[in-house]
Short mmCIF file of C-alpha atoms in Angstrom, two decimals:
data_model
loop_
_atom_site.label_atom_id
_atom_site.label_comp_id
_atom_site.label_asym_id
_atom_site.label_seq_id
_atom_site.Cartn_x
_atom_site.Cartn_y
_atom_site.Cartn_z
CA MET A 1 155.57 216.26 79.86
CA LYS A 2 156.45 215.08 76.37
CA SER A 3 156.94 216.93 73.09
CA LEU A 4 157.01 215.73 69.51
CA ILE A 5 160.00 217.11 67.61
CA ASP A 6 160.99 214.09 65.45
CA ILE A 7 158.90 211.15 64.31
CA GLN A 8 161.45 208.85 66.02
CA ASP A 9 160.35 210.38 69.39
CA LEU A 10 157.34 208.05 69.04
CA THR A 11 157.71 204.28 69.34
CA PRO A 12 155.77 202.21 66.77
CA ALA A 13 153.43 201.22 69.66
CA GLU A 14 152.75 204.89 70.44
CA ILE A 15 152.06 205.45 66.70
CA ASP A 16 149.59 202.50 66.69
CA GLU A 17 147.93 203.97 69.76
CA LEU A 18 147.50 207.32 67.96
CA ILE A 19 146.09 205.59 64.87
CA VAL A 20 143.55 203.71 67.02
CA THR A 21 142.50 206.99 68.63
CA ALA A 22 142.33 208.64 65.22
CA ASN A 23 140.07 205.92 63.82
CA ASP A 24 137.81 206.22 66.88
CA ILE A 25 137.63 210.00 66.39
CA ILE A 26 136.48 209.47 62.81
CA GLU A 27 133.94 206.89 63.96
CA ASN A 28 132.63 208.84 66.94
CA PRO A 29 133.45 212.50 66.57
CA LYS A 30 130.90 213.60 69.20
CA LYS A 31 132.66 211.63 71.89
CA TYR A 32 135.71 213.93 71.47
CA SER A 33 134.02 217.25 70.91
CA GLU A 34 134.58 218.54 74.46
CA VAL A 35 137.60 216.68 75.69
CA CYS A 36 139.86 219.70 75.46
CA ARG A 37 137.42 222.29 76.90
CA GLY A 38 139.53 224.94 78.71
CA LYS A 39 142.75 223.98 76.92
CA LYS A 40 144.57 226.52 74.77
CA LEU A 41 146.69 225.76 71.77
CA ALA A 42 149.25 228.37 70.70
CA THR A 43 150.20 228.08 67.03
CA LEU A 44 153.51 229.83 66.57
CA PHE A 45 154.16 230.02 62.86
CA PHE A 46 157.25 231.96 62.03
CA GLU A 47 157.03 230.96 58.40
CA PRO A 48 154.03 231.03 56.10
CA SER A 49 151.71 228.01 56.09
CA THR A 50 148.10 227.37 55.19
CA ARG A 51 147.31 223.69 55.62
CA THR A 52 149.37 222.85 58.70
CA ARG A 53 148.35 225.83 60.83
CA LEU A 54 144.61 225.56 59.90
CA SER A 55 144.82 221.85 60.44
CA PHE A 56 146.20 222.29 64.03
CA GLU A 57 143.65 225.02 64.79
CA ALA A 58 140.75 223.04 63.37
CA ALA A 59 141.86 219.99 65.37
CA MET A 60 141.88 221.95 68.64
CA TYR A 61 138.41 223.58 67.91
CA GLU A 62 137.04 220.11 67.19
CA LEU A 63 138.31 218.94 70.60
CA GLY A 64 136.47 221.81 72.21
CA GLY A 65 139.57 223.87 73.03
CA ASN A 66 140.73 227.33 72.11
CA VAL A 67 143.51 228.67 69.89
CA MET A 68 145.93 231.60 70.02
CA SER A 69 147.87 232.21 66.92
CA VAL A 70 151.05 233.93 65.64
CA SER A 71 150.91 233.58 61.91
CA SER A 72 154.20 235.17 60.78
CA GLY A 73 157.58 236.05 62.25
CA ALA A 74 157.04 239.71 61.41
CA SER A 75 154.15 240.03 63.73
CA SER A 76 155.79 238.46 66.69
CA SER A 77 158.43 239.40 69.27
CA ALA A 78 160.92 237.39 67.13
CA ALA A 79 160.98 240.46 64.82
CA LYS A 80 162.31 242.39 67.83
CA GLY A 81 165.03 239.86 68.34
CA GLU A 82 163.47 237.64 71.05
CA SER A 83 165.06 234.22 71.27
CA VAL A 84 163.12 231.08 70.66
CA ALA A 85 163.88 230.05 74.24
CA ASP A 86 162.34 233.19 75.67
CA THR A 87 159.33 232.88 73.40
CA ALA A 88 158.78 229.35 74.58
CA LYS A 89 158.99 230.31 78.24
CA THR A 90 156.64 233.18 77.77
CA VAL A 91 154.00 231.29 75.79
CA SER A 92 154.15 228.52 78.42
CA CYS A 93 152.55 231.03 80.80
CA TYR A 94 149.56 231.51 78.44
CA ALA A 95 148.94 228.22 76.66
CA ASP A 96 148.67 224.47 77.45
CA ILE A 97 150.40 223.31 74.20
CA ILE A 98 152.44 224.82 71.39
CA ALA A 99 152.60 223.93 67.71
CA MET A 100 155.60 225.63 66.14
CA ARG A 101 156.76 226.14 62.61
CA HIS A 102 160.06 227.90 62.16
CA PRO A 103 162.39 228.46 59.18
CA LYS A 104 165.51 227.48 61.29
CA GLU A 105 166.26 223.80 61.76
CA GLY A 106 166.10 222.75 65.39
CA ALA A 107 164.05 225.81 66.63
CA PRO A 108 161.15 223.61 67.90
CA LEU A 109 163.67 221.52 69.90
CA VAL A 110 165.01 224.65 71.49
CA ALA A 111 161.40 225.58 72.30
CA ALA A 112 160.79 222.18 73.83
CA MET A 113 163.95 222.39 75.92
CA ASN A 114 162.71 225.70 77.44
CA ALA A 115 158.90 225.39 77.50
CA SER A 116 157.03 224.00 80.49
CA ILE A 117 154.24 222.74 78.16
CA PRO A 118 154.41 220.18 75.28
CA VAL A 119 155.77 221.45 71.95
CA ILE A 120 154.88 219.97 68.60
CA ASN A 121 157.22 220.56 65.67
CA ALA A 122 155.00 221.80 62.85
CA GLY A 123 157.92 221.94 60.46
CA ASP A 124 161.47 223.33 60.90
CA GLY A 125 162.94 224.40 57.67
CA GLY A 126 163.85 221.39 55.53
CA HIS A 127 164.48 219.29 58.57
CA ASN A 128 161.51 217.58 60.22
CA HIS A 129 157.73 217.62 59.91
CA PRO A 130 156.61 214.78 62.10
CA THR A 131 152.77 215.50 62.05
CA GLN A 132 152.90 215.17 58.22
CA THR A 133 154.43 211.78 58.70
CA LEU A 134 151.80 210.78 61.20
CA THR A 135 149.20 211.96 58.64
CA ASP A 136 150.87 209.80 55.95
CA LEU A 137 151.00 206.81 58.34
CA LEU A 138 147.32 207.18 59.26
CA THR A 139 146.41 207.42 55.61
CA ILE A 140 148.38 204.29 54.61
CA SER A 141 146.90 202.40 57.66
CA ARG A 142 143.33 203.43 56.72
CA GLU A 143 143.74 202.73 53.06
CA LYS A 144 145.71 199.49 53.36
CA GLY A 145 144.79 198.21 56.70
CA ARG A 146 148.43 197.82 57.74
CA LEU A 147 151.80 199.56 57.89
CA ASP A 148 153.91 196.45 57.18
CA ASN A 149 154.38 194.31 54.06
CA LEU A 150 154.03 197.18 51.55
CA THR A 151 155.86 198.28 48.47
CA VAL A 152 156.09 202.05 48.68
CA GLY A 153 157.27 204.22 45.76
CA PHE A 154 158.46 207.78 46.28
CA CYS A 155 158.53 209.82 43.16
CA GLY A 156 159.87 213.24 42.24
CA ASP A 157 162.22 215.43 44.24
CA LEU A 158 163.67 212.98 46.81
CA LYS A 159 166.63 215.13 47.63
CA PHE A 160 165.03 218.03 49.33
CA GLY A 161 161.67 216.56 50.35
CA ARG A 162 161.63 216.42 54.13
CA THR A 163 158.26 214.55 54.07
CA VAL A 164 159.82 211.85 52.02
CA HIS A 165 162.87 211.46 54.31
CA SER A 166 160.68 211.40 57.40
CA LEU A 167 158.23 208.89 56.02
CA ILE A 168 161.05 206.52 54.82
CA SER A 169 162.53 206.75 58.27
CA ALA A 170 159.20 205.92 59.93
CA LEU A 171 158.40 203.06 57.57
CA SER A 172 161.82 201.53 58.05
CA ARG A 173 160.76 200.37 61.49
CA TYR A 174 158.09 198.04 60.05
CA THR A 175 158.68 194.58 58.58
CA GLY A 176 158.23 193.57 54.93
CA ILE A 177 158.67 197.08 53.61
CA LYS A 178 160.09 197.66 50.17
CA ILE A 179 160.98 201.17 49.09
CA VAL A 180 161.23 202.21 45.43
CA LEU A 181 162.94 205.57 44.89
CA ILE A 182 161.95 207.12 41.62
CA SER A 183 163.69 210.36 40.70
CA PRO A 184 165.88 212.13 38.30
CA GLU A 185 169.54 211.49 39.10
CA GLU A 186 169.90 215.08 40.17
CA LEU A 187 167.28 214.64 42.87
CA THR A 188 167.97 211.28 44.49
CA VAL A 189 167.70 210.84 48.26
CA PRO A 190 170.75 212.07 50.39
CA SER A 191 173.20 209.31 51.04
CA TYR A 192 172.41 209.17 54.71
CA ILE A 193 168.89 207.98 53.89
CA THR A 194 170.27 204.97 51.97
CA THR A 195 173.09 204.21 54.37
CA ASP A 196 171.91 205.30 57.86
CA VAL A 197 168.17 204.47 57.39
CA LEU A 198 167.54 201.90 54.69
CA GLU A 199 170.68 199.75 54.79
CA LYS A 200 171.06 200.04 58.52
CA ASN A 201 167.53 198.68 59.00
CA GLY A 202 167.92 196.05 56.33
CA ILE A 203 165.16 197.56 54.17
CA ASP A 204 164.86 196.26 50.62
CA TYR A 205 165.03 199.26 48.25
CA GLU A 206 165.77 200.17 44.64
CA GLN A 207 166.47 203.37 42.83
CA THR A 208 165.20 204.14 39.39
CA THR A 209 164.55 207.05 37.10
CA ASP A 210 161.63 205.30 35.41
CA LEU A 211 158.23 205.83 37.02
CA LEU A 212 156.31 203.84 34.39
CA SER A 213 158.26 200.57 34.91
CA ALA A 214 158.21 200.97 38.70
CA LEU A 215 154.44 201.58 38.97
CA PRO A 216 153.01 198.03 38.54
CA GLU A 217 154.53 196.64 41.78
CA LEU A 218 153.59 199.56 44.02
CA ASP A 219 151.00 199.48 46.82
CA ILE A 220 151.59 203.18 47.60
CA LEU A 221 152.83 205.95 45.31
CA TYR A 222 154.03 209.01 47.18
CA MET A 223 154.33 211.92 44.68
CA THR A 224 156.34 215.06 45.16
CA ARG A 225 156.95 218.01 42.95
CA VAL A 226 160.03 218.33 40.71
CA GLN A 227 160.84 221.98 41.01
CA LYS A 228 162.56 223.90 38.25
CA GLU A 229 164.81 225.80 40.64
CA ARG A 230 166.40 222.53 41.75
CA PHE A 231 168.09 222.03 38.38
CA PHE A 232 171.41 223.35 37.28
CA ASN A 233 170.19 224.00 33.76
CA GLU A 234 166.85 224.47 32.08
CA GLU A 235 167.49 221.85 29.43
CA ASP A 236 167.63 219.08 32.02
CA TYR A 237 164.52 220.30 33.59
CA LEU A 238 162.61 220.44 30.35
CA ARG A 239 163.85 216.96 29.45
CA LEU A 240 162.73 215.43 32.75
CA LYS A 241 159.75 217.39 34.02
CA ASP A 242 157.06 215.40 32.20
CA SER A 243 158.45 212.04 33.23
CA TYR A 244 157.39 212.69 36.81
CA ILE A 245 153.90 213.98 36.08
CA LEU A 246 151.20 211.40 36.84
CA THR A 247 148.57 211.13 34.31
CA PRO A 248 145.60 208.73 33.80
CA ASP A 249 147.55 207.11 30.91
CA LYS A 250 150.52 206.29 33.11
CA LEU A 251 148.22 204.79 35.72
CA LYS A 252 147.07 202.07 33.34
CA GLY A 253 149.76 199.67 34.52
CA ALA A 254 149.21 200.31 38.18
CA LYS A 255 147.43 198.09 40.74
CA SER A 256 143.71 198.64 41.14
CA ASP A 257 144.16 199.26 44.81
CA LEU A 258 147.15 201.58 44.47
CA CYS A 259 147.02 204.44 47.02
CA ILE A 260 148.34 207.68 45.49
CA MET A 261 149.60 210.18 48.07
CA HIS A 262 151.00 213.71 47.95
CA PRO A 263 151.91 216.06 50.85
CA LEU A 264 150.42 219.01 48.89
CA PRO A 265 150.50 221.65 47.64
CA ARG A 266 150.28 220.13 44.19
CA VAL A 267 151.22 222.21 41.19
CA ASN A 268 151.05 220.00 38.10
CA GLU A 269 152.73 216.74 39.16
CA ILE A 270 149.32 214.93 39.41
CA ALA A 271 146.95 215.66 36.62
CA ILE A 272 143.58 217.01 37.84
CA ALA A 273 141.87 214.19 35.90
CA ILE A 274 143.29 211.77 38.57
CA ASP A 275 141.39 213.52 41.40
CA ASP A 276 138.23 211.44 40.53
CA ASP A 277 140.20 208.20 40.42
CA PRO A 278 139.31 206.14 43.59
CA ARG A 279 143.06 205.55 43.98
CA ALA A 280 143.72 209.28 44.64
CA CYS A 281 144.16 209.66 48.42
CA TYR A 282 145.78 213.14 48.68
CA PHE A 283 142.65 214.98 49.80
CA LYS A 284 141.94 212.18 52.32
CA GLN A 285 145.40 212.86 53.66
CA VAL A 286 144.37 216.45 54.47
CA PHE A 287 141.39 215.21 56.41
CA ASN A 288 143.48 212.57 58.20
CA GLY A 289 146.00 215.27 59.05
CA LYS A 290 143.46 217.06 61.23
CA ILE A 291 142.36 213.86 62.85
CA ILE A 292 145.82 212.59 63.79
CA ARG A 293 146.70 216.12 65.18
CA MET A 294 143.55 215.78 67.40
CA ALA A 295 144.81 212.38 68.59
CA LEU A 296 148.30 213.71 69.15
CA MET A 297 147.19 216.76 71.16
CA MET A 298 145.07 214.57 73.33
CA LYS A 299 148.00 212.33 74.00
CA LEU A 300 150.48 215.15 74.77
CA LEU A 301 147.90 216.95 76.96
CA GLU A 302 147.15 213.57 78.67
CA VAL A 303 143.48 214.05 78.01
CA HIS A 304 141.39 210.91 78.08
CA VAL A 305 137.83 210.18 76.95
CA MET B 1 216.01 218.49 74.09
CA ASN B 2 215.12 218.22 77.75
CA ILE B 3 211.78 219.04 79.32
CA ASP B 4 211.73 218.89 83.09
CA SER B 5 209.57 216.13 84.58
CA ILE B 6 206.61 217.43 86.57
CA LYS B 7 205.82 216.86 90.23
CA ASN B 8 202.06 217.31 90.41
CA GLY B 9 200.11 217.53 87.25
CA ILE B 10 198.96 215.86 84.11
CA VAL B 11 200.73 214.33 81.10
CA ILE B 12 198.70 213.73 77.97
CA ASP B 13 200.72 211.19 76.04
CA HIS B 14 200.43 209.33 72.71
CA ILE B 15 198.77 212.19 70.93
CA ALA B 16 198.82 211.56 67.20
CA ALA B 17 201.62 213.72 65.76
CA GLY B 18 200.28 217.04 64.63
CA ARG B 19 197.18 217.02 66.87
CA GLY B 20 198.88 218.44 69.97
CA MET B 21 198.27 222.04 69.00
CA LYS B 22 194.64 221.39 68.27
CA LEU B 23 194.25 219.81 71.77
CA TYR B 24 196.17 222.68 73.30
CA ARG B 25 193.72 225.12 71.84
CA LEU B 26 190.55 223.22 72.50
CA LEU B 27 191.51 222.54 76.16
CA ASN B 28 192.24 226.38 76.56
CA LEU B 29 195.72 225.56 77.90
CA ASP B 30 196.87 229.08 76.84
CA ALA B 31 194.74 230.45 79.67
CA LEU B 32 196.71 228.60 82.31
CA ASP B 33 199.29 230.37 84.50
CA CYS B 34 201.33 227.19 85.25
CA THR B 35 204.10 225.69 83.12
CA VAL B 36 202.69 223.88 80.08
CA ALA B 37 204.83 222.03 77.59
CA LEU B 38 203.70 221.00 74.13
CA ILE B 39 206.17 218.67 72.67
CA LYS B 40 205.85 217.81 69.06
CA ASN B 41 207.12 214.95 66.95
CA VAL B 42 208.57 212.97 69.82
CA GLY B 43 210.06 209.62 68.72
CA SER B 44 207.86 206.65 69.73
CA ARG B 45 208.32 202.95 69.28
CA LYS B 46 204.59 202.38 68.88
CA MET B 47 203.65 205.43 66.83
CA GLU B 48 206.99 206.49 65.25
CA LYS B 49 206.14 210.11 66.06
CA LYS B 50 203.83 211.48 68.72
CA ASP B 51 202.92 214.72 70.52
CA ILE B 52 202.94 215.11 74.33
CA ILE B 53 201.40 217.82 76.54
CA LYS B 54 202.72 218.28 80.06
CA ILE B 55 200.70 220.45 82.46
CA ASP B 56 202.49 221.30 85.75
CA ALA B 57 199.30 221.79 87.75
CA ASP B 58 196.47 219.59 89.02
CA ILE B 59 193.68 220.79 86.78
CA ASP B 60 190.44 219.16 85.47
CA VAL B 61 191.03 218.25 81.81
CA ASN B 62 187.94 218.05 79.66
CA MET B 63 188.03 214.32 78.83
CA ASP B 64 185.24 214.75 76.22
CA ILE B 65 187.54 216.99 74.19
CA LEU B 66 190.31 214.51 74.47
CA GLY B 67 188.03 211.65 73.39
CA TYR B 68 186.72 213.53 70.40
CA VAL B 69 190.12 214.72 69.13
CA ASP B 70 192.08 211.52 69.72
CA GLN B 71 190.73 208.41 71.38
CA ASN B 72 194.16 206.86 71.61
CA VAL B 73 195.77 209.35 73.93
CA THR B 74 196.68 208.35 77.45
CA VAL B 75 196.23 210.66 80.37
CA ASN B 76 198.62 210.19 83.33
CA ILE B 77 197.94 211.87 86.63
CA ILE B 78 201.23 212.68 88.44
CA ARG B 79 201.52 213.06 92.20
CA ASP B 80 204.90 213.69 93.86
CA GLY B 81 206.56 212.78 90.62
CA GLU B 82 204.85 209.38 90.32
CA ILE B 83 202.09 208.23 87.94
CA VAL B 84 199.15 207.59 90.28
CA GLU B 85 196.42 207.11 87.70
CA LYS B 86 196.08 206.35 83.98
CA LYS B 87 192.80 207.43 82.57
CA GLN B 88 191.03 205.64 79.74
CA ILE B 89 189.60 207.72 76.89
CA ALA B 90 186.41 206.96 75.09
CA LEU B 91 184.35 208.73 72.44
CA PRO B 92 182.12 211.04 74.39
CA GLU B 93 178.36 210.61 73.92
CA ARG B 94 177.84 214.37 73.79
CA LEU B 95 180.03 217.33 72.96
CA THR B 96 179.06 220.82 74.22
CA ASN B 97 180.76 223.85 72.78
CA VAL B 98 183.67 221.85 71.40
CA ILE B 99 182.81 222.14 67.77
CA CYS B 100 180.32 224.47 65.97
CA CYS B 101 177.53 223.55 63.62
CA LYS B 102 178.30 224.87 60.14
CA ASN B 103 174.76 224.54 58.78
CA PRO B 104 173.50 228.08 57.98
CA ARG B 105 169.96 226.88 58.31
CA CYS B 106 170.52 225.62 61.97
CA ILE B 107 168.99 227.62 64.80
CA THR B 108 172.51 228.00 66.25
CA SER B 109 173.40 230.21 63.27
CA THR B 110 171.04 232.92 64.46
CA GLU B 111 170.81 232.43 68.17
CA GLN B 112 174.41 232.96 69.29
CA GLU B 113 173.85 232.20 72.97
CA LEU B 114 172.72 228.65 72.32
CA PRO B 115 175.32 226.02 73.22
CA HIS B 116 176.56 223.99 70.22
CA ILE B 117 175.74 220.45 71.18
CA PHE B 118 176.68 217.40 69.16
CA ARG B 119 175.70 213.80 69.93
CA LEU B 120 177.42 210.60 68.94
CA THR B 121 175.17 208.88 66.42
CA ASP B 122 177.55 206.21 65.02
CA ALA B 123 180.16 205.06 67.51
CA GLN B 124 181.74 202.74 65.03
CA ASN B 125 182.60 205.52 62.58
CA GLY B 126 182.81 208.28 65.14
CA VAL B 127 179.96 210.22 63.61
CA TYR B 128 178.62 213.24 65.47
CA ARG B 129 175.50 215.15 64.55
CA CYS B 130 174.20 218.52 65.64
CA LEU B 131 171.52 218.08 68.32
CA TYR B 132 169.29 220.65 66.63
CA CYS B 133 169.56 220.13 62.95
CA GLU B 134 171.27 216.73 62.80
CA THR B 135 173.98 218.00 60.36
CA GLN B 136 177.06 215.72 60.52
CA ALA B 137 180.12 217.27 62.14
CA GLU B 138 183.13 217.48 59.96
CA LYS B 139 185.75 214.96 60.80
CA THR B 140 188.40 216.05 63.26
CA ALA B 141 191.12 217.94 61.35
CA GLU B 142 194.52 216.31 61.48
#
């Protein structure tokens, strides 16, 4: 029995296998519509979420399975002080697989160590969110036809963005990857990302504050939101906020086959006008998220077509 | 100053000067009934100054704690007044309940009964990270 807690739990070969399954699900959805009949997914979300929880639940329904859901910590035994370990042991008696989101870092690992069924980390605080990374990898693979030999720009809040850290870490296992880190100086990636991930894996990277000059060389642009509360003073925020908002005007210098991604929710960092641009891939990401979660649950439940 | 030699027990030698008390605490030596000597700032040809701990009983010493605090210590097992074994110390792959995770967002901050587990992620630089949240452990205090 295997769980998915960190994207590094999967080898590149296993990720390729999931992408192959996901593409087949998209091509032949009927083939998969009953494969999880009789299986039950428990979504244990101790922190608010819209997309991720619905994505997991839609994924299980599309595989023909059923879903049991805890949608907030306040409505669960956790509010009475039950430990994550006990919750995991209990839910193991009811369900076949768990998807857990928890505000505390490492909670899904504790669940996996105690559950007798597979556990999927659906986000633990600012730490890991591996199914978002799988979603991003599937999107890149479908849009570009490959996961290697790509120049990938990450723009916005690179300091606190767990999706950014996790995707950089996943891409660092492929060859020919160049990473361009575009952010205000206040929000650059933590040093362990540059030292332990990029430099350790010999990945070519550059850091810049200038989105416009970085855009022309990018194959992928991964946008994130620059949040006001991350700045020490309002003056800096006001000075910088517009630099990291993507507008049709800024896109003029970009490649015609650029793939624009965003983990969502978007606030204002990508102008609405870009939604109709064929390079906008962020809503395709949402669709891909459901598909890759279908492939992942099939793998962890050892269900075969 | 004279400290009696021991007949059956353990001598932890070549402890970096100043780290003896830390080891004493981490190894819970204060809980022992037998004679225990912590000797500080002993003159040493190799180290100039060192600390030594002598335990006058045949106990199991947690080698992981020794390896984490000071890889350069030597552990001598004494039987009938003679050194019968010198144990090599290495950085342990995993530390359980030796150090605590200081990350307030870590699951160990709210679930008190969870063991604090750290794993060695960079042997060259002696970096340990929390098993749960991957926060780097602070370097061993001198």
